[in-house]
GROMACS .gro file of C-alpha atoms in nm:
model
  307
    1MET     CA    1   8.774  11.166   9.483
    2SER     CA    2   8.980  10.938   9.696
    3TYR     CA    3   8.908  10.754  10.017
    4ILE     CA    4   9.004  10.447  10.244
    5PHE     CA    5   8.764  10.141  10.224
    6VAL     CA    6   8.744   9.876  10.531
    7ASP     CA    7   8.571   9.558  10.549
    8GLU     CA    8   8.601   9.396  10.927
    9LYS     CA    9   8.429   9.105  10.805
   10GLU     CA   10   8.697   8.975  10.517
   11LYS     CA   11   8.947   9.185  10.665
   12ALA     CA   12   9.055   9.419  10.403
   13PHE     CA   13   9.091   9.743  10.308
   14GLY     CA   14   9.233   9.960  10.029
   15VAL     CA   15   9.155  10.262   9.862
   16ILE     CA   16   8.999  10.366   9.595
   17SER     CA   17   9.030  10.680   9.335
   18GLU     CA   18   8.870  10.809   9.068
   19GLY     CA   19   8.649  10.519   9.060
   20HIS     CA   20   8.925  10.224   9.044
   21ILE     CA   21   9.071  10.016   9.317
   22CYS     CA   22   9.418  10.114   9.331
   23LYS     CA   23   9.510   9.925   9.658
   24LEU     CA   24   9.356   9.608   9.844
   25ASN     CA   25   9.513   9.456  10.106
   26PHE     CA   26   9.370   9.154  10.331
   27TYR     CA   27   9.538   9.216  10.684
   28SER     CA   28   9.653   8.963  10.950
   29ASP     CA   29   9.568   8.994  11.320
   30ASP     CA   30   9.912   8.851  11.363
   31LEU     CA   31  10.089   9.066  11.125
   32ASN     CA   32  10.356   9.305  11.312
   33ASN     CA   33  10.250   9.190  11.634
   34ILE     CA   34  10.520   9.105  11.921
   35TYR     CA   35  10.490   8.736  12.122
   36ARG     CA   36  10.674   8.576  12.402
   37GLY     CA   37  10.686   8.241  12.186
   38ARG     CA   38  10.872   7.904  12.299
   39VAL     CA   39  11.123   7.740  12.066
   40LYS     CA   40  10.959   7.399  11.961
   41ASN     CA   41  11.241   7.309  11.734
   42LYS     CA   42  11.542   7.367  11.557
   43ILE     CA   43  11.862   7.302  11.292
   44ASP     CA   44  12.171   7.435  11.448
   45SER     CA   45  12.349   7.458  11.085
   46LEU     CA   46  12.097   7.649  10.955
   47LYS     CA   47  12.014   7.856  11.244
   48ALA     CA   48  11.678   7.830  11.229
   49TYR     CA   49  11.435   7.757  11.498
   50PHE     CA   50  11.063   7.694  11.483
   51VAL     CA   51  10.874   7.896  11.763
   52GLU     CA   52  10.508   7.840  11.891
   53TYR     CA   53  10.425   8.205  11.901
   54ASP     CA   54  10.029   8.149  11.986
   55LYS     CA   55   9.880   7.835  12.093
   56GLY     CA   56   9.874   7.577  11.819
   57LYS     CA   57  10.086   7.798  11.581
   58ASP     CA   58  10.439   7.830  11.486
   59ILE     CA   59  10.640   8.098  11.285
   60PHE     CA   60  11.004   8.106  11.156
   61LEU     CA   61  11.303   8.247  11.283
   62ASN     CA   62  11.656   8.260  11.157
   63SER     CA   63  11.872   8.391  11.458
   64SER     CA   64  12.278   8.395  11.543
   65ILE     CA   65  12.163   8.399  11.907
   66PRO     CA   66  12.129   8.027  12.030
   67TYR     CA   67  11.818   7.916  12.166
   68LYS     CA   68  11.835   7.589  12.358
   69LEU     CA   69  11.433   7.361  12.327
   70GLY     CA   70  11.196   7.527  12.573
   71ASP     CA   71  11.340   7.825  12.575
   72ASN     CA   72  11.152   8.173  12.554
   73VAL     CA   73  11.191   8.400  12.265
   74ILE     CA   74  11.033   8.777  12.235
   75ILE     CA   75  10.972   8.745  11.815
   76GLN     CA   76  10.793   8.991  11.583
   77TYR     CA   77  10.585   8.804  11.323
   78VAL     CA   78  10.706   8.996  11.036
   79LYS     CA   79  10.578   8.847  10.699
   80ASP     CA   80  10.294   8.566  10.629
   81GLY     CA   81  10.387   8.265  10.486
   82ALA     CA   82  10.309   8.161  10.134
   83ASN     CA   83  10.282   7.866   9.935
   84GLY     CA   84  10.287   7.615  10.232
   85LYS     CA   85  10.557   7.762  10.382
   86LEU     CA   86  10.557   7.899  10.766
   87PRO     CA   87  10.529   8.284  10.821
   88GLN     CA   88  10.851   8.462  10.921
   89GLY     CA   89  10.976   8.619  11.278
   90SER     CA   90  11.222   8.828  11.376
   91LEU     CA   91  11.391   8.934  11.690
   92ASN     CA   92  11.485   9.215  11.604
   93PHE     CA   93  11.155   9.407  11.638
   94THR     CA   94  11.016   9.724  11.549
   95ILE     CA   95  10.768   9.947  11.769
   96GLU     CA   96  10.631  10.296  11.726
   97ASN     CA   97  10.355  10.587  11.846
   98ASP     CA   98  10.270  10.902  11.626
   99ALA     CA   99  10.636  11.054  11.640
  100TYR     CA  100  10.881  10.781  11.710
  101GLU     CA  101  11.031  10.458  11.603
  102VAL     CA  102  11.258  10.202  11.723
  103ARG     CA  103  11.392   9.912  11.701
  104ARG     CA  104  11.533   9.597  11.944
  105PHE     CA  105  11.893   9.654  11.829
  106PRO     CA  106  12.128   9.791  11.871
  107LEU     CA  107  12.010   9.768  12.252
  108ARG     CA  108  12.103  10.166  12.318
  109LYS     CA  109  11.950  10.298  12.022
  110ARG     CA  110  11.735  10.554  12.092
  111PRO     CA  111  11.404  10.603  11.906
  112TYR     CA  112  11.417  10.806  11.595
  113LEU     CA  113  11.163  11.086  11.522
  114LYS     CA  114  10.947  11.025  11.191
  115GLU     CA  115  10.968  11.251  10.911
  116GLY     CA  116  10.755  11.569  10.925
  117LYS     CA  117  10.693  11.499  11.346
  118THR     CA  118  10.801  11.706  11.624
  119LYS     CA  119  11.034  11.613  11.887
  120ASP     CA  120  10.859  11.537  12.214
  121LYS     CA  121  11.069  11.401  12.506
  122LYS     CA  122  10.803  11.186  12.672
  123LYS     CA  123  10.682  11.022  12.340
  124SER     CA  124  11.027  10.910  12.314
  125LYS     CA  125  11.064  10.779  12.674
  126ASP     CA  126  10.752  10.609  12.645
  127LEU     CA  127  10.887  10.429  12.365
  128ARG     CA  128  11.227  10.341  12.526
  129ASP     CA  129  11.045  10.218  12.817
  130LEU     CA  130  10.856   9.967  12.630
  131LYS     CA  131  11.083   9.832  12.438
  132GLU     CA  132  11.294   9.785  12.762
  133ARG     CA  133  11.004   9.625  12.933
  134LEU     CA  134  10.923   9.369  12.601
  135ILE     CA  135  11.273   9.245  12.643
  136ASN     CA  136  11.252   9.167  13.020
  137GLU     CA  137  10.965   8.996  12.864
  138GLU     CA  138  11.114   8.715  12.804
  139LYS     CA  139  11.210   8.594  13.169
  140PHE     CA  140  10.820   8.565  13.226
  141TYR     CA  141  10.526   8.301  13.182
  142PRO     CA  142  10.282   8.198  13.042
  143THR     CA  143  10.405   8.138  12.700
  144PRO     CA  144  10.311   8.182  12.424
  145LYS     CA  145  10.159   8.549  12.468
  146LEU     CA  146  10.107   8.852  12.301
  147LEU     CA  147  10.249   9.135  12.411
  148TYR     CA  148  10.188   9.401  12.143
  149LYS     CA  149   9.951   9.443  11.917
  150ARG     CA  150   9.958   9.707  11.600
  151SER     CA  151   9.773   9.535  11.287
  152GLU     CA  152   9.851   9.650  10.930
  153LEU     CA  153   9.533   9.816  10.933
  154ASP     CA  154   9.604  10.054  11.239
  155ARG     CA  155   9.944  10.134  11.063
  156PHE     CA  156   9.784  10.219  10.723
  157LEU     CA  157   9.521  10.438  10.883
  158GLU     CA  158   9.773  10.611  11.131
  159ALA     CA  159  10.029  10.680  10.790
  160ASN     CA  160   9.671  10.804  10.604
  161ARG     CA  161   9.459  10.966  10.861
  162ASP     CA  162   9.360  11.271  10.649
  163MET     CA  163   9.190  11.042  10.449
  164GLU     CA  164   8.809  11.004  10.463
  165VAL     CA  165   8.738  10.593  10.576
  166LYS     CA  166   8.431  10.398  10.486
  167LYS     CA  167   8.312  10.086  10.613
  168VAL     CA  168   8.218   9.884  10.332
  169ASP     CA  169   8.063   9.555  10.244
  170LEU     CA  170   8.351   9.432   9.973
  171VAL     CA  171   8.187   9.176   9.780
  172SER     CA  172   7.872   9.458   9.691
  173LEU     CA  173   8.122   9.716   9.618
  174LYS     CA  174   8.108   9.782   9.237
  175GLU     CA  175   8.470   9.849   9.186
  176PHE     CA  176   8.545   9.540   9.376
  177ASN     CA  177   8.297   9.365   9.131
  178ASP     CA  178   8.488   9.559   8.839
  179LEU     CA  179   8.879   9.421   8.937
  180VAL     CA  180   8.741   9.060   8.975
  181LYS     CA  181   8.641   9.097   8.660
  182VAL     CA  182   8.943   9.211   8.531
  183MET     CA  183   9.133   8.954   8.703
  184ARG     CA  184   8.931   8.697   8.549
  185ASP     CA  185   8.987   8.806   8.218
  186LYS     CA  186   9.343   8.837   8.241
  187LYS     CA  187   9.345   9.186   8.039
  188VAL     CA  188   9.406   9.525   8.129
  189TYR     CA  189   9.304   9.797   7.904
  190HIS     CA  190   9.505  10.112   7.847
  191ASP     CA  191   9.377  10.375   7.581
  192ASN     CA  192   9.398  10.183   7.300
  193TYR     CA  193   9.641   9.901   7.414
  194SER     CA  194   9.628   9.661   7.694
  195ILE     CA  195   9.827   9.416   7.828
  196ILE     CA  196   9.779   9.025   7.960
  197ILE     CA  197   9.871   8.902   8.280
  198ASP     CA  198   9.891   8.525   8.301
  199GLU     CA  199   9.994   8.421   8.678
  200LEU     CA  200  10.135   8.076   8.686
  201GLU     CA  201  10.273   7.879   8.992
  202THR     CA  202  10.656   7.977   8.981
  203LEU     CA  203  10.622   8.273   8.707
  204THR     CA  204  10.435   8.575   8.607
  205VAL     CA  205  10.394   8.662   8.198
  206ILE     CA  206  10.297   8.953   8.116
  207ASP     CA  207  10.242   9.034   7.710
  208VAL     CA  208  10.232   9.350   7.575
  209ASN     CA  209   9.933   9.405   7.311
  210SER     CA  210   9.870   9.747   7.031
  211SER     CA  211   9.561   9.763   6.903
  212SER     CA  212   9.435   9.711   6.549
  213GLN     CA  213   9.540  10.064   6.473
  214LYS     CA  214   9.854  10.122   6.254
  215SER     CA  215  10.112  10.389   6.239
  216LYS     CA  216  10.124  10.584   5.937
  217ASN     CA  217  10.470  10.672   6.049
  218ASN     CA  218  10.807  10.514   6.176
  219LYS     CA  219  10.709  10.162   6.296
  220ASP     CA  220  10.975  10.144   6.529
  221LYS     CA  221  10.874  10.478   6.706
  222TYR     CA  222  10.504  10.360   6.723
  223LEU     CA  223  10.607  10.047   6.872
  224GLU     CA  224  10.865  10.239   7.123
  225ASN     CA  225  10.563  10.465   7.208
  226ILE     CA  226  10.314  10.194   7.299
  227ASN     CA  227  10.572  10.062   7.501
  228LEU     CA  228  10.619  10.306   7.668
  229SER     CA  229  10.277  10.434   7.750
  230LEU     CA  230  10.214  10.043   7.908
  231VAL     CA  231  10.532  10.072   8.194
  232ASP     CA  232  10.319  10.240   8.462
  233THR     CA  233  10.055  10.001   8.384
  234ILE     CA  234  10.202   9.700   8.443
  235ALA     CA  235  10.404   9.856   8.753
  236PHE     CA  236  10.089   9.955   8.901
  237GLU     CA  237   9.925   9.586   8.853
  238LEU     CA  238  10.260   9.389   8.947
  239SER     CA  239  10.207   9.614   9.268
  240LEU     CA  240   9.830   9.582   9.309
  241ARG     CA  241   9.799   9.185   9.259
  242ASN     CA  242  10.109   9.198   9.500
  243ILE     CA  243  10.257   8.967   9.215
  244GLY     CA  244  10.651   8.830   9.380
  245GLY     CA  245  10.883   8.592   9.247
  246MET     CA  246  10.988   8.587   8.840
  247VAL     CA  247  10.784   8.807   8.609
  248VAL     CA  248  10.868   8.821   8.239
  249ILE     CA  249  10.757   9.101   7.987
  250ASP     CA  250  10.681   9.035   7.629
  251PHE     CA  251  10.765   9.405   7.506
  252LEU     CA  252  10.684   9.473   7.187
  253ARG     CA  253  10.969   9.489   6.959
  254ASN     CA  254  11.146   9.812   6.913
  255LYS     CA  255  11.536   9.918   6.891
  256ASP     CA  256  11.570  10.115   7.190
  257GLN     CA  257  11.548   9.849   7.471
  258GLU     CA  258  11.807  10.074   7.696
  259ARG     CA  259  11.561  10.317   7.671
  260ILE     CA  260  11.227  10.098   7.774
  261GLU     CA  261  11.461   9.948   8.052
  262GLU     CA  262  11.489  10.267   8.214
  263ALA     CA  263  11.182  10.339   8.171
  264MET     CA  264  11.039  10.019   8.343
  265VAL     CA  265  11.327  10.029   8.613
  266ALA     CA  266  11.153  10.397   8.745
  267ALA     CA  267  10.801  10.273   8.725
  268LEU     CA  268  10.878   9.976   8.947
  269ASP     CA  269  11.028  10.250   9.183
  270ARG     CA  270  10.749  10.488   9.155
  271ASN     CA  271  10.538  10.187   9.303
  272ASP     CA  272  10.815  10.100   9.560
  273LEU     CA  273  10.827   9.740   9.423
  274PRO     CA  274  11.124   9.544   9.574
  275TYR     CA  275  11.245   9.408   9.232
  276ARG     CA  276  11.538   9.301   9.087
  277SER     CA  277  11.601   9.396   8.690
  278TYR     CA  278  11.777   9.134   8.458
  279GLY     CA  279  11.687   9.356   8.170
  280PHE     CA  280  11.643   9.221   7.789
  281SER     CA  281  11.698   8.859   7.741
  282GLN     CA  282  11.838   8.748   7.387
  283MET     CA  283  11.507   8.646   7.314
  284GLY     CA  284  11.379   8.981   7.358
  285LEU     CA  285  11.168   8.968   7.699
  286PHE     CA  286  11.231   9.152   8.006
  287GLU     CA  287  11.317   9.000   8.287
  288LEU     CA  288  11.305   9.097   8.674
  289SER     CA  289  11.219   8.912   8.998
  290ILE     CA  290  11.022   9.070   9.307
  291GLU     CA  291  11.056   9.009   9.655
  292ARG     CA  292  10.755   8.773   9.780
  293ARG     CA  293  10.506   8.971  10.011
  294GLY     CA  294  10.304   8.681  10.111
  295ASP     CA  295  10.033   8.523   9.880
  296SER     CA  296   9.899   8.745   9.547
  297LEU     CA  297   9.630   8.908   9.543
  298THR     CA  298   9.495   8.650   9.305
  299LYS     CA  299   9.559   8.345   9.567
  300GLU     CA  300   9.420   8.575   9.841
  301LEU     CA  301   9.117   8.585   9.657
  302ALA     CA  302   9.049   8.249   9.555
  303LYS     CA  303   9.152   8.153   9.908
  304ARG     CA  304   8.831   8.347  10.056
  305LYS     CA  305   8.635   8.230   9.709
  306LEU     CA  306   8.584   8.567   9.591
  307ILE     CA  307   8.711   8.514   9.257
   0.00000   0.00000   0.00000
């Protein structure tokens, strides 16, 4: 049985399946919102702007459109800040309803119909009208001002409307405490095997371990099978923990590295991770980088003193 859990106090949501948390997000009240902001500072050579999007809150913007200090700008909050960096904003905002989605640019681009949805002229027109109103808001005051709100939680619930939703107290949830224990121990088990995940400041190291059981058959094939059995666990943990940056995986040494690489890449794709694979190094370590999507789950839990 799978269901969505929501803790409004901790601003957390996720999915529990078969007695385990398989997704956990801490949502921001700002993410995906669209604001009328004010340019506070800029670096012309980098086409970089620092925009006050809410009272006392700044966001970073890269833009080829030139702005002057004090100008109004319509900006969408698209990425939370991480490692002390400002959150990122975009001029090319995205708005949607249950049937259609449209971006700001190109300006004349019509809303496109979402997969599996039925055409609805009124819903399409409503979204076009909203897009035009948001663009025109750049002319008005006061600034800063929130113009459009659609939280990550709202988007997730709409995308998974067929799933049961339960409101919970996260810290008293058994599945959450089981997850925290695993993260503290840094060891994740799968059948008779395990991986150790060590999150450092700029690098994550994953070590693959076999059990004490020894193979009575071909040793190389035995090690290869262990590696193959753990690629999905590794990719799942990278996704669940929202790990970004450089990742090094120390697989058990077997001859057919190409097969392990193909299986690992396929597992990363199945988990929709924004990654780049570099294959095996001369030392036999599998290397990849993952685009940062905000702070890791470990850091988020630490900030909230939940781990």
